[in-house]
């Protein structure tokens, strides 16, 4: 995985057909997805449950791009090796998930993955100030994590602070929650380069009729291009 700051769209399969993940991943990649975003929830750190390492390992066979795994679980450390074995390219842990995020990021890299750190809306940018050389991606949550399709919470000022803080370091700024053609332009202008989108990508389409996935991603890209 080489680093660049061109804007990438990472569809969240939380909005896909849960009975058909393999075909959904292939369909959305064929329609132009840059990365595939996989939301792991434990019913404890967030009030919802999704899937664990064996399911993520099964998704891997269908992902040709980058598998971006967002852990909304606590604790994280006991599961790092399982997600490495599942084939995660990027593994993101929440700064709020435990007392030792520094150790967690070191362990993720030691297991051979890119290390991401996520910030809930209520957590300030300064929470990652001393982690910048240990992280490859900062995920700014623009909803309270747990569910797709929630109302966007404006975190533009936080994104600008992070972009200044990062400087020349090869660290992505990812936005997660409520990204659509209305919210994307301000986020890209503030310095975001990875846009996760669930409902705004999958709405209106299906494995049998995937063209809307492509149209939805084109509409997001068109909103900030030029
Ligand atoms: C929320 C998840 C998101 C979610 C985004 O907890 O982390 O990735 O799927 O969904 P939308 O784009 O519908 O807000
Ligand atoms: Zn996510």
JSON list of C-alpha atoms and ligand atoms in Angstrom, two decimals:
[
{"chain": "A", "resi": 1, "resn": "UNK", "atom": "CA", "xyz": [0.00, 0.00, 0.00]},
{"chain": "A", "resi": 2, "resn": "UNK", "atom": "CA", "xyz": [1.68, 3.23, -1.11]},
{"chain": "A", "resi": 3, "resn": "UNK", "atom": "CA", "xyz": [0.67, 6.51, 0.51]},
{"chain": "A", "resi": 4, "resn": "UNK", "atom": "CA", "xyz": [-1.06, 9.32, -1.32]},
{"chain": "A", "resi": 5, "resn": "UNK", "atom": "CA", "xyz": [-3.52, 12.01, -0.45]},
{"chain": "A", "resi": 6, "resn": "UNK", "atom": "CA", "xyz": [-5.89, 11.68, -3.40]},
{"chain": "A", "resi": 7, "resn": "UNK", "atom": "CA", "xyz": [-9.43, 11.36, -2.08]},
{"chain": "A", "resi": 8, "resn": "UNK", "atom": "CA", "xyz": [-10.58, 7.76, -1.72]},
{"chain": "A", "resi": 9, "resn": "UNK", "atom": "CA", "xyz": [-14.12, 6.46, -1.25]},
{"chain": "A", "resi": 10, "resn": "UNK", "atom": "CA", "xyz": [-14.46, 3.56, 1.16]},
{"chain": "A", "resi": 11, "resn": "UNK", "atom": "CA", "xyz": [-17.97, 2.07, 1.08]},
{"chain": "A", "resi": 12, "resn": "UNK", "atom": "CA", "xyz": [-19.03, 0.64, 4.44]},
{"chain": "A", "resi": 13, "resn": "UNK", "atom": "CA", "xyz": [-20.50, -2.84, 4.01]},
{"chain": "A", "resi": 14, "resn": "UNK", "atom": "CA", "xyz": [-22.64, -2.13, 7.07]},
{"chain": "A", "resi": 15, "resn": "UNK", "atom": "CA", "xyz": [-25.14, -0.89, 4.46]},
{"chain": "A", "resi": 16, "resn": "UNK", "atom": "CA", "xyz": [-24.76, -3.97, 2.21]},
{"chain": "A", "resi": 17, "resn": "UNK", "atom": "CA", "xyz": [-26.99, -7.06, 2.09]},
{"chain": "A", "resi": 18, "resn": "UNK", "atom": "CA", "xyz": [-25.78, -9.10, 5.10]},
{"chain": "A", "resi": 19, "resn": "UNK", "atom": "CA", "xyz": [-26.71, -12.35, 3.36]},
{"chain": "A", "resi": 20, "resn": "UNK", "atom": "CA", "xyz": [-24.50, -11.56, 0.38]},
{"chain": "A", "resi": 21, "resn": "UNK", "atom": "CA", "xyz": [-21.27, -9.86, 1.49]},
{"chain": "A", "resi": 22, "resn": "UNK", "atom": "CA", "xyz": [-18.96, -11.45, -1.09]},
{"chain": "A", "resi": 23, "resn": "UNK", "atom": "CA", "xyz": [-21.04, -10.39, -4.07]},
{"chain": "A", "resi": 24, "resn": "UNK", "atom": "CA", "xyz": [-21.69, -6.95, -2.54]},
{"chain": "A", "resi": 25, "resn": "UNK", "atom": "CA", "xyz": [-17.94, -6.31, -2.10]},
{"chain": "A", "resi": 26, "resn": "UNK", "atom": "CA", "xyz": [-17.25, -7.38, -5.69]},
{"chain": "A", "resi": 27, "resn": "UNK", "atom": "CA", "xyz": [-20.11, -5.25, -7.01]},
{"chain": "A", "resi": 28, "resn": "UNK", "atom": "CA", "xyz": [-19.10, -2.07, -5.22]},
{"chain": "A", "resi": 29, "resn": "UNK", "atom": "CA", "xyz": [-15.44, -2.51, -6.22]},
{"chain": "A", "resi": 30, "resn": "UNK", "atom": "CA", "xyz": [-16.45, -3.05, -9.84]},
{"chain": "A", "resi": 31, "resn": "UNK", "atom": "CA", "xyz": [-18.38, 0.22, -9.57]},
{"chain": "A", "resi": 32, "resn": "UNK", "atom": "CA", "xyz": [-15.28, 2.14, -8.47]},
{"chain": "A", "resi": 33, "resn": "UNK", "atom": "CA", "xyz": [-14.77, 1.78, -4.70]},
{"chain": "A", "resi": 34, "resn": "UNK", "atom": "CA", "xyz": [-11.20, 2.60, -3.65]},
{"chain": "A", "resi": 35, "resn": "UNK", "atom": "CA", "xyz": [-11.23, 0.74, -0.33]},
{"chain": "A", "resi": 36, "resn": "UNK", "atom": "CA", "xyz": [-13.70, -1.53, 1.49]},
{"chain": "A", "resi": 37, "resn": "UNK", "atom": "CA", "xyz": [-14.62, -0.38, 5.01]},
{"chain": "A", "resi": 38, "resn": "UNK", "atom": "CA", "xyz": [-15.56, -3.15, 7.46]},
{"chain": "A", "resi": 39, "resn": "UNK", "atom": "CA", "xyz": [-17.32, -2.15, 10.71]},
{"chain": "A", "resi": 40, "resn": "UNK", "atom": "CA", "xyz": [-16.73, -4.55, 13.61]},
{"chain": "A", "resi": 41, "resn": "UNK", "atom": "CA", "xyz": [-19.02, -3.93, 16.61]},
{"chain": "A", "resi": 42, "resn": "UNK", "atom": "CA", "xyz": [-19.15, -5.77, 19.92]},
{"chain": "A", "resi": 43, "resn": "UNK", "atom": "CA", "xyz": [-22.40, -4.74, 21.63]},
{"chain": "A", "resi": 44, "resn": "UNK", "atom": "CA", "xyz": [-20.29, -3.31, 24.48]},
{"chain": "A", "resi": 45, "resn": "UNK", "atom": "CA", "xyz": [-18.16, -0.43, 23.17]},
{"chain": "A", "resi": 46, "resn": "UNK", "atom": "CA", "xyz": [-21.10, 0.40, 20.90]},
{"chain": "A", "resi": 47, "resn": "UNK", "atom": "CA", "xyz": [-24.75, -0.67, 21.26]},
{"chain": "A", "resi": 48, "resn": "UNK", "atom": "CA", "xyz": [-24.76, -2.93, 18.20]},
{"chain": "A", "resi": 49, "resn": "UNK", "atom": "CA", "xyz": [-23.22, -6.22, 17.06]},
{"chain": "A", "resi": 50, "resn": "UNK", "atom": "CA", "xyz": [-21.91, -7.08, 13.62]},
{"chain": "A", "resi": 51, "resn": "UNK", "atom": "CA", "xyz": [-19.27, -9.69, 12.84]},
{"chain": "A", "resi": 52, "resn": "UNK", "atom": "CA", "xyz": [-15.93, -11.00, 14.07]},
{"chain": "A", "resi": 53, "resn": "UNK", "atom": "CA", "xyz": [-12.61, -12.28, 12.65]},
{"chain": "A", "resi": 54, "resn": "UNK", "atom": "CA", "xyz": [-13.91, -15.42, 10.87]},
{"chain": "A", "resi": 55, "resn": "UNK", "atom": "CA", "xyz": [-16.42, -13.37, 8.88]},
{"chain": "A", "resi": 56, "resn": "UNK", "atom": "CA", "xyz": [-13.79, -10.73, 8.08]},
{"chain": "A", "resi": 57, "resn": "UNK", "atom": "CA", "xyz": [-11.46, -13.50, 6.86]},
{"chain": "A", "resi": 58, "resn": "UNK", "atom": "CA", "xyz": [-14.22, -14.69, 4.55]},
{"chain": "A", "resi": 59, "resn": "UNK", "atom": "CA", "xyz": [-14.67, -11.13, 3.17]},
{"chain": "A", "resi": 60, "resn": "UNK", "atom": "CA", "xyz": [-10.94, -10.94, 2.40]},
{"chain": "A", "resi": 61, "resn": "UNK", "atom": "CA", "xyz": [-11.24, -13.39, -0.51]},
{"chain": "A", "resi": 62, "resn": "UNK", "atom": "CA", "xyz": [-13.51, -10.89, -2.27]},
{"chain": "A", "resi": 63, "resn": "UNK", "atom": "CA", "xyz": [-11.55, -7.68, -1.60]},
{"chain": "A", "resi": 64, "resn": "UNK", "atom": "CA", "xyz": [-9.15, -6.71, -4.38]},
{"chain": "A", "resi": 65, "resn": "UNK", "atom": "CA", "xyz": [-8.50, -3.16, -3.13]},
{"chain": "A", "resi": 66, "resn": "UNK", "atom": "CA", "xyz": [-7.76, -2.37, 0.53]},
{"chain": "A", "resi": 67, "resn": "UNK", "atom": "CA", "xyz": [-9.59, -3.93, 3.47]},
{"chain": "A", "resi": 68, "resn": "UNK", "atom": "CA", "xyz": [-10.03, -1.17, 6.04]},
{"chain": "A", "resi": 69, "resn": "UNK", "atom": "CA", "xyz": [-11.25, -2.69, 9.32]},
{"chain": "A", "resi": 70, "resn": "UNK", "atom": "CA", "xyz": [-12.80, -0.34, 11.89]},
{"chain": "A", "resi": 71, "resn": "UNK", "atom": "CA", "xyz": [-12.94, -1.90, 15.34]},
{"chain": "A", "resi": 72, "resn": "UNK", "atom": "CA", "xyz": [-15.71, -0.59, 17.58]},
{"chain": "A", "resi": 73, "resn": "UNK", "atom": "CA", "xyz": [-14.78, -3.05, 20.30]},
{"chain": "A", "resi": 74, "resn": "UNK", "atom": "CA", "xyz": [-13.21, -2.96, 23.76]},
{"chain": "A", "resi": 75, "resn": "UNK", "atom": "CA", "xyz": [-10.78, -4.38, 24.60]},
{"chain": "A", "resi": 76, "resn": "UNK", "atom": "CA", "xyz": [-8.86, -4.42, 21.30]},
{"chain": "A", "resi": 77, "resn": "UNK", "atom": "CA", "xyz": [-5.50, -6.02, 22.08]},
{"chain": "A", "resi": 78, "resn": "UNK", "atom": "CA", "xyz": [-6.65, -9.66, 22.51]},
{"chain": "A", "resi": 79, "resn": "UNK", "atom": "CA", "xyz": [-8.06, -9.61, 18.95]},
{"chain": "A", "resi": 80, "resn": "UNK", "atom": "CA", "xyz": [-5.22, -7.96, 17.01]},
{"chain": "A", "resi": 81, "resn": "UNK", "atom": "CA", "xyz": [-3.63, -11.20, 15.84]},
{"chain": "A", "resi": 82, "resn": "UNK", "atom": "CA", "xyz": [-6.99, -12.61, 14.77]},
{"chain": "A", "resi": 83, "resn": "UNK", "atom": "CA", "xyz": [-7.64, -9.58, 12.55]},
{"chain": "A", "resi": 84, "resn": "UNK", "atom": "CA", "xyz": [-4.12, -9.82, 11.11]},
{"chain": "A", "resi": 85, "resn": "UNK", "atom": "CA", "xyz": [-4.84, -13.45, 10.30]},
{"chain": "A", "resi": 86, "resn": "UNK", "atom": "CA", "xyz": [-8.17, -12.37, 8.77]},
{"chain": "A", "resi": 87, "resn": "UNK", "atom": "CA", "xyz": [-6.21, -10.24, 6.30]},
{"chain": "A", "resi": 88, "resn": "UNK", "atom": "CA", "xyz": [-6.94, -6.66, 7.43]},
{"chain": "A", "resi": 89, "resn": "UNK", "atom": "CA", "xyz": [-4.72, -4.15, 5.60]},
{"chain": "A", "resi": 90, "resn": "UNK", "atom": "CA", "xyz": [-5.61, -1.36, 8.02]},
{"chain": "A", "resi": 91, "resn": "UNK", "atom": "CA", "xyz": [-6.82, -2.00, 11.56]},
{"chain": "A", "resi": 92, "resn": "UNK", "atom": "CA", "xyz": [-8.34, 0.97, 13.38]},
{"chain": "A", "resi": 93, "resn": "UNK", "atom": "CA", "xyz": [-8.92, 1.11, 17.12]},
{"chain": "A", "resi": 94, "resn": "UNK", "atom": "CA", "xyz": [-10.78, 3.82, 19.05]},
{"chain": "A", "resi": 95, "resn": "UNK", "atom": "CA", "xyz": [-8.77, 6.05, 21.34]},
{"chain": "A", "resi": 96, "resn": "UNK", "atom": "CA", "xyz": [-11.67, 5.69, 23.82]},
{"chain": "A", "resi": 97, "resn": "UNK", "atom": "CA", "xyz": [-11.54, 1.87, 23.80]},
{"chain": "A", "resi": 98, "resn": "UNK", "atom": "CA", "xyz": [-8.96, 1.48, 26.53]},
{"chain": "A", "resi": 99, "resn": "UNK", "atom": "CA", "xyz": [-6.21, 3.11, 28.61]},
{"chain": "A", "resi": 100, "resn": "UNK", "atom": "CA", "xyz": [-3.29, 2.06, 26.38]},
{"chain": "A", "resi": 101, "resn": "UNK", "atom": "CA", "xyz": [-3.92, 3.20, 22.80]},
{"chain": "A", "resi": 102, "resn": "UNK", "atom": "CA", "xyz": [-0.17, 3.78, 22.33]},
{"chain": "A", "resi": 103, "resn": "UNK", "atom": "CA", "xyz": [0.54, 0.12, 23.04]},
{"chain": "A", "resi": 104, "resn": "UNK", "atom": "CA", "xyz": [-2.38, -0.95, 20.83]},
{"chain": "A", "resi": 105, "resn": "UNK", "atom": "CA", "xyz": [-1.04, 0.99, 17.82]},
{"chain": "A", "resi": 106, "resn": "UNK", "atom": "CA", "xyz": [2.43, -0.52, 18.30]},
{"chain": "A", "resi": 107, "resn": "UNK", "atom": "CA", "xyz": [0.90, -3.99, 18.47]},
{"chain": "A", "resi": 108, "resn": "UNK", "atom": "CA", "xyz": [-1.13, -3.45, 15.28]},
{"chain": "A", "resi": 109, "resn": "UNK", "atom": "CA", "xyz": [2.00, -2.45, 13.36]},
{"chain": "A", "resi": 110, "resn": "UNK", "atom": "CA", "xyz": [3.98, -5.28, 14.90]},
{"chain": "A", "resi": 111, "resn": "UNK", "atom": "CA", "xyz": [1.33, -7.67, 13.55]},
{"chain": "A", "resi": 112, "resn": "UNK", "atom": "CA", "xyz": [2.04, -6.34, 10.04]},
{"chain": "A", "resi": 113, "resn": "UNK", "atom": "CA", "xyz": [-0.94, -4.03, 9.50]},
{"chain": "A", "resi": 114, "resn": "UNK", "atom": "CA", "xyz": [-1.34, -0.29, 9.06]},
{"chain": "A", "resi": 115, "resn": "UNK", "atom": "CA", "xyz": [-2.50, 1.22, 12.34]},
{"chain": "A", "resi": 116, "resn": "UNK", "atom": "CA", "xyz": [-5.52, 3.52, 12.51]},
{"chain": "A", "resi": 117, "resn": "UNK", "atom": "CA", "xyz": [-6.89, 5.46, 15.44]},
{"chain": "A", "resi": 118, "resn": "UNK", "atom": "CA", "xyz": [-10.51, 6.64, 15.62]},
{"chain": "A", "resi": 119, "resn": "UNK", "atom": "CA", "xyz": [-11.96, 9.58, 17.53]},
{"chain": "A", "resi": 120, "resn": "UNK", "atom": "CA", "xyz": [-15.56, 9.78, 18.69]},
{"chain": "A", "resi": 121, "resn": "UNK", "atom": "CA", "xyz": [-17.29, 13.12, 18.10]},
{"chain": "A", "resi": 122, "resn": "UNK", "atom": "CA", "xyz": [-16.80, 14.14, 21.73]},
{"chain": "A", "resi": 123, "resn": "UNK", "atom": "CA", "xyz": [-13.04, 13.45, 21.71]},
{"chain": "A", "resi": 124, "resn": "UNK", "atom": "CA", "xyz": [-10.70, 16.34, 20.86]},
{"chain": "A", "resi": 125, "resn": "UNK", "atom": "CA", "xyz": [-8.03, 16.26, 18.14]},
{"chain": "A", "resi": 126, "resn": "UNK", "atom": "CA", "xyz": [-5.38, 16.61, 20.86]},
{"chain": "A", "resi": 127, "resn": "UNK", "atom": "CA", "xyz": [-6.08, 13.03, 21.96]},
{"chain": "A", "resi": 128, "resn": "UNK", "atom": "CA", "xyz": [-3.86, 11.83, 19.09]},
{"chain": "A", "resi": 129, "resn": "UNK", "atom": "CA", "xyz": [-1.17, 14.53, 19.33]},
{"chain": "A", "resi": 130, "resn": "UNK", "atom": "CA", "xyz": [1.38, 12.14, 20.80]},
{"chain": "A", "resi": 131, "resn": "UNK", "atom": "CA", "xyz": [0.45, 9.24, 18.51]},
{"chain": "A", "resi": 132, "resn": "UNK", "atom": "CA", "xyz": [1.16, 10.79, 15.12]},
{"chain": "A", "resi": 133, "resn": "UNK", "atom": "CA", "xyz": [4.31, 8.78, 14.45]},
{"chain": "A", "resi": 134, "resn": "UNK", "atom": "CA", "xyz": [2.61, 5.53, 15.46]},
{"chain": "A", "resi": 135, "resn": "UNK", "atom": "CA", "xyz": [-0.42, 5.86, 13.23]},
{"chain": "A", "resi": 136, "resn": "UNK", "atom": "CA", "xyz": [-1.16, 5.57, 9.51]},
{"chain": "A", "resi": 137, "resn": "UNK", "atom": "CA", "xyz": [-4.75, 6.82, 9.61]},
{"chain": "A", "resi": 138, "resn": "UNK", "atom": "CA", "xyz": [-6.88, 8.99, 11.87]},
{"chain": "A", "resi": 139, "resn": "UNK", "atom": "CA", "xyz": [-10.59, 8.25, 11.62]},
{"chain": "A", "resi": 140, "resn": "UNK", "atom": "CA", "xyz": [-12.77, 11.21, 12.57]},
{"chain": "A", "resi": 141, "resn": "UNK", "atom": "CA", "xyz": [-16.23, 9.98, 13.51]},
{"chain": "A", "resi": 142, "resn": "UNK", "atom": "CA", "xyz": [-18.95, 12.31, 12.28]},
{"chain": "A", "resi": 143, "resn": "UNK", "atom": "CA", "xyz": [-21.68, 10.25, 13.99]},
{"chain": "A", "resi": 144, "resn": "UNK", "atom": "CA", "xyz": [-21.63, 8.45, 17.33]},
{"chain": "A", "resi": 145, "resn": "UNK", "atom": "CA", "xyz": [-20.48, 4.99, 16.26]},
{"chain": "A", "resi": 146, "resn": "UNK", "atom": "CA", "xyz": [-22.82, 2.02, 16.20]},
{"chain": "A", "resi": 147, "resn": "UNK", "atom": "CA", "xyz": [-25.22, 2.45, 13.31]},
{"chain": "A", "resi": 148, "resn": "UNK", "atom": "CA", "xyz": [-25.33, 3.41, 9.65]},
{"chain": "A", "resi": 149, "resn": "UNK", "atom": "CA", "xyz": [-27.60, 6.11, 8.30]},
{"chain": "A", "resi": 150, "resn": "UNK", "atom": "CA", "xyz": [-27.30, 8.59, 11.18]},
{"chain": "A", "resi": 151, "resn": "UNK", "atom": "CA", "xyz": [-27.34, 12.37, 10.97]},
{"chain": "A", "resi": 152, "resn": "UNK", "atom": "CA", "xyz": [-23.96, 13.99, 10.23]},
{"chain": "A", "resi": 153, "resn": "UNK", "atom": "CA", "xyz": [-22.23, 15.81, 13.09]},
{"chain": "A", "resi": 154, "resn": "UNK", "atom": "CA", "xyz": [-19.99, 18.62, 11.80]},
{"chain": "A", "resi": 155, "resn": "UNK", "atom": "CA", "xyz": [-16.36, 17.98, 12.74]},
{"chain": "A", "resi": 156, "resn": "UNK", "atom": "CA", "xyz": [-14.77, 20.30, 10.16]},
{"chain": "A", "resi": 157, "resn": "UNK", "atom": "CA", "xyz": [-12.79, 22.25, 12.77]},
{"chain": "A", "resi": 158, "resn": "UNK", "atom": "CA", "xyz": [-11.38, 19.00, 14.19]},
{"chain": "A", "resi": 159, "resn": "UNK", "atom": "CA", "xyz": [-10.34, 17.87, 10.70]},
{"chain": "A", "resi": 160, "resn": "UNK", "atom": "CA", "xyz": [-8.53, 21.18, 10.12]},
{"chain": "A", "resi": 161, "resn": "UNK", "atom": "CA", "xyz": [-6.67, 20.87, 13.44]},
{"chain": "A", "resi": 162, "resn": "UNK", "atom": "CA", "xyz": [-5.62, 17.32, 12.60]},
{"chain": "A", "resi": 163, "resn": "UNK", "atom": "CA", "xyz": [-4.48, 18.29, 9.13]},
{"chain": "A", "resi": 164, "resn": "UNK", "atom": "CA", "xyz": [-2.23, 21.00, 10.64]},
{"chain": "A", "resi": 165, "resn": "UNK", "atom": "CA", "xyz": [-0.96, 18.62, 13.31]},
{"chain": "A", "resi": 166, "resn": "UNK", "atom": "CA", "xyz": [-0.07, 15.90, 10.75]},
{"chain": "A", "resi": 167, "resn": "UNK", "atom": "CA", "xyz": [2.10, 18.19, 8.60]},
{"chain": "A", "resi": 168, "resn": "UNK", "atom": "CA", "xyz": [4.19, 16.10, 6.20]},
{"chain": "A", "resi": 169, "resn": "UNK", "atom": "CA", "xyz": [3.62, 12.79, 7.94]},
{"chain": "A", "resi": 170, "resn": "UNK", "atom": "CA", "xyz": [2.09, 10.02, 5.80]},
{"chain": "A", "resi": 171, "resn": "UNK", "atom": "CA", "xyz": [-1.12, 9.85, 7.84]},
{"chain": "A", "resi": 172, "resn": "UNK", "atom": "CA", "xyz": [-4.56, 9.61, 6.22]},
{"chain": "A", "resi": 173, "resn": "UNK", "atom": "CA", "xyz": [-7.55, 11.53, 7.58]},
{"chain": "A", "resi": 174, "resn": "UNK", "atom": "CA", "xyz": [-10.64, 9.40, 7.22]},
{"chain": "A", "resi": 175, "resn": "UNK", "atom": "CA", "xyz": [-14.21, 10.57, 7.84]},
{"chain": "A", "resi": 176, "resn": "UNK", "atom": "CA", "xyz": [-16.84, 8.09, 8.99]},
{"chain": "A", "resi": 177, "resn": "UNK", "atom": "CA", "xyz": [-20.56, 8.81, 9.31]},
{"chain": "A", "resi": 178, "resn": "UNK", "atom": "CA", "xyz": [-23.10, 10.74, 7.29]},
{"chain": "A", "resi": 179, "resn": "UNK", "atom": "CA", "xyz": [-20.81, 11.34, 4.31]},
{"chain": "A", "resi": 180, "resn": "UNK", "atom": "CA", "xyz": [-22.81, 12.28, 1.19]},
{"chain": "A", "resi": 181, "resn": "UNK", "atom": "CA", "xyz": [-22.56, 14.84, -1.64]},
{"chain": "A", "resi": 182, "resn": "UNK", "atom": "CA", "xyz": [-23.67, 17.61, 0.74]},
{"chain": "A", "resi": 183, "resn": "UNK", "atom": "CA", "xyz": [-21.16, 16.92, 3.51]},
{"chain": "A", "resi": 184, "resn": "UNK", "atom": "CA", "xyz": [-18.15, 15.70, 1.47]},
{"chain": "A", "resi": 185, "resn": "UNK", "atom": "CA", "xyz": [-16.92, 19.02, 0.00]},
{"chain": "A", "resi": 186, "resn": "UNK", "atom": "CA", "xyz": [-16.31, 20.77, 3.35]},
{"chain": "A", "resi": 187, "resn": "UNK", "atom": "CA", "xyz": [-14.53, 17.70, 4.70]},
{"chain": "A", "resi": 188, "resn": "UNK", "atom": "CA", "xyz": [-12.20, 17.39, 1.70]},
{"chain": "A", "resi": 189, "resn": "UNK", "atom": "CA", "xyz": [-11.50, 21.13, 1.87]},
{"chain": "A", "resi": 190, "resn": "UNK", "atom": "CA", "xyz": [-10.55, 20.74, 5.54]},
{"chain": "A", "resi": 191, "resn": "UNK", "atom": "CA", "xyz": [-8.03, 17.99, 4.70]},
{"chain": "A", "resi": 192, "resn": "UNK", "atom": "CA", "xyz": [-9.84, 14.65, 4.67]},
{"chain": "A", "resi": 193, "resn": "UNK", "atom": "CA", "xyz": [-8.61, 12.13, 2.09]},
{"chain": "A", "resi": 194, "resn": "UNK", "atom": "CA", "xyz": [-10.63, 8.97, 2.87]},
{"chain": "A", "resi": 195, "resn": "UNK", "atom": "CA", "xyz": [-14.42, 9.18, 2.86]},
{"chain": "A", "resi": 196, "resn": "UNK", "atom": "CA", "xyz": [-16.31, 6.25, 4.35]},
{"chain": "A", "resi": 197, "resn": "UNK", "atom": "CA", "xyz": [-19.90, 6.10, 3.15]},
{"chain": "A", "resi": 198, "resn": "UNK", "atom": "CA", "xyz": [-22.49, 3.43, 3.80]},
{"chain": "A", "resi": 199, "resn": "UNK", "atom": "CA", "xyz": [-26.03, 4.54, 3.09]},
{"chain": "A", "resi": 200, "resn": "UNK", "atom": "CA", "xyz": [-24.97, 7.17, 0.54]},
{"chain": "A", "resi": 201, "resn": "UNK", "atom": "CA", "xyz": [-23.23, 4.49, -1.58]},
{"chain": "A", "resi": 202, "resn": "UNK", "atom": "CA", "xyz": [-25.55, 1.48, -1.25]},
{"chain": "A", "resi": 203, "resn": "UNK", "atom": "CA", "xyz": [-28.90, 3.28, -1.49]},
{"chain": "A", "resi": 204, "resn": "UNK", "atom": "CA", "xyz": [-30.97, 2.41, -4.53]},
{"chain": "A", "resi": 205, "resn": "UNK", "atom": "CA", "xyz": [-28.75, -0.44, -5.72]},
{"chain": "A", "resi": 206, "resn": "UNK", "atom": "CA", "xyz": [-28.26, -4.17, -5.24]},
{"chain": "A", "resi": 207, "resn": "UNK", "atom": "CA", "xyz": [-26.03, -6.99, -6.46]},
{"chain": "A", "resi": 208, "resn": "UNK", "atom": "CA", "xyz": [-28.50, -7.52, -9.32]},
{"chain": "A", "resi": 209, "resn": "UNK", "atom": "CA", "xyz": [-28.59, -3.79, -10.10]},
{"chain": "A", "resi": 210, "resn": "UNK", "atom": "CA", "xyz": [-25.21, -2.33, -9.02]},
{"chain": "A", "resi": 211, "resn": "UNK", "atom": "CA", "xyz": [-25.17, 0.73, -11.32]},
{"chain": "A", "resi": 212, "resn": "UNK", "atom": "CA", "xyz": [-26.61, 2.99, -8.57]},
{"chain": "A", "resi": 213, "resn": "UNK", "atom": "CA", "xyz": [-23.54, 2.17, -6.44]},
{"chain": "A", "resi": 214, "resn": "UNK", "atom": "CA", "xyz": [-21.35, 3.66, -9.15]},
{"chain": "A", "resi": 215, "resn": "UNK", "atom": "CA", "xyz": [-23.67, 6.62, -9.69]},
{"chain": "A", "resi": 216, "resn": "UNK", "atom": "CA", "xyz": [-23.74, 7.32, -5.94]},
{"chain": "A", "resi": 217, "resn": "UNK", "atom": "CA", "xyz": [-19.91, 7.27, -5.74]},
{"chain": "A", "resi": 218, "resn": "UNK", "atom": "CA", "xyz": [-19.68, 9.51, -8.82]},
{"chain": "A", "resi": 219, "resn": "UNK", "atom": "CA", "xyz": [-22.05, 11.98, -7.15]},
{"chain": "A", "resi": 220, "resn": "UNK", "atom": "CA", "xyz": [-19.85, 12.08, -4.03]},
{"chain": "A", "resi": 221, "resn": "UNK", "atom": "CA", "xyz": [-16.70, 12.58, -6.14]},
{"chain": "A", "resi": 222, "resn": "UNK", "atom": "CA", "xyz": [-18.36, 15.27, -8.27]},
{"chain": "A", "resi": 223, "resn": "UNK", "atom": "CA", "xyz": [-19.36, 17.18, -5.13]},
{"chain": "A", "resi": 224, "resn": "UNK", "atom": "CA", "xyz": [-15.77, 18.02, -4.23]},
{"chain": "A", "resi": 225, "resn": "UNK", "atom": "CA", "xyz": [-13.98, 17.84, -7.60]},
{"chain": "A", "resi": 226, "resn": "UNK", "atom": "CA", "xyz": [-12.99, 20.96, -9.51]},
{"chain": "B", "resi": 1, "resn": "LIG", "atom": "C1", "xyz": [-20.85, 3.81, 12.11]},
{"chain": "B", "resi": 1, "resn": "LIG", "atom": "C2", "xyz": [-19.90, 3.12, 11.18]},
{"chain": "B", "resi": 1, "resn": "LIG", "atom": "C3", "xyz": [-19.90, 3.68, 9.81]},
{"chain": "B", "resi": 1, "resn": "LIG", "atom": "C4", "xyz": [-21.23, 3.59, 9.11]},
{"chain": "B", "resi": 1, "resn": "LIG", "atom": "C5", "xyz": [-21.37, 4.77, 8.22]},
{"chain": "B", "resi": 1, "resn": "LIG", "atom": "O1", "xyz": [-20.64, 3.37, 13.41]},
{"chain": "B", "resi": 1, "resn": "LIG", "atom": "O2", "xyz": [-18.57, 3.19, 11.65]},
{"chain": "B", "resi": 1, "resn": "LIG", "atom": "O3", "xyz": [-18.87, 3.15, 9.00]},
{"chain": "B", "resi": 1, "resn": "LIG", "atom": "O4", "xyz": [-21.42, 2.43, 8.39]},
{"chain": "B", "resi": 1, "resn": "LIG", "atom": "O5", "xyz": [-22.65, 4.74, 7.68]},
{"chain": "B", "resi": 1, "resn": "LIG", "atom": "P1", "xyz": [-23.30, 5.99, 6.96]},
{"chain": "B", "resi": 1, "resn": "LIG", "atom": "O6", "xyz": [-22.42, 6.37, 5.81]},
{"chain": "B", "resi": 1, "resn": "LIG", "atom": "O7", "xyz": [-24.62, 5.46, 6.53]},
{"chain": "B", "resi": 1, "resn": "LIG", "atom": "O8", "xyz": [-23.41, 7.09, 7.98]},
{"chain": "B", "resi": 2, "resn": "LIG", "atom": "ZN1", "xyz": [-16.80, 2.68, 10.31]}
]
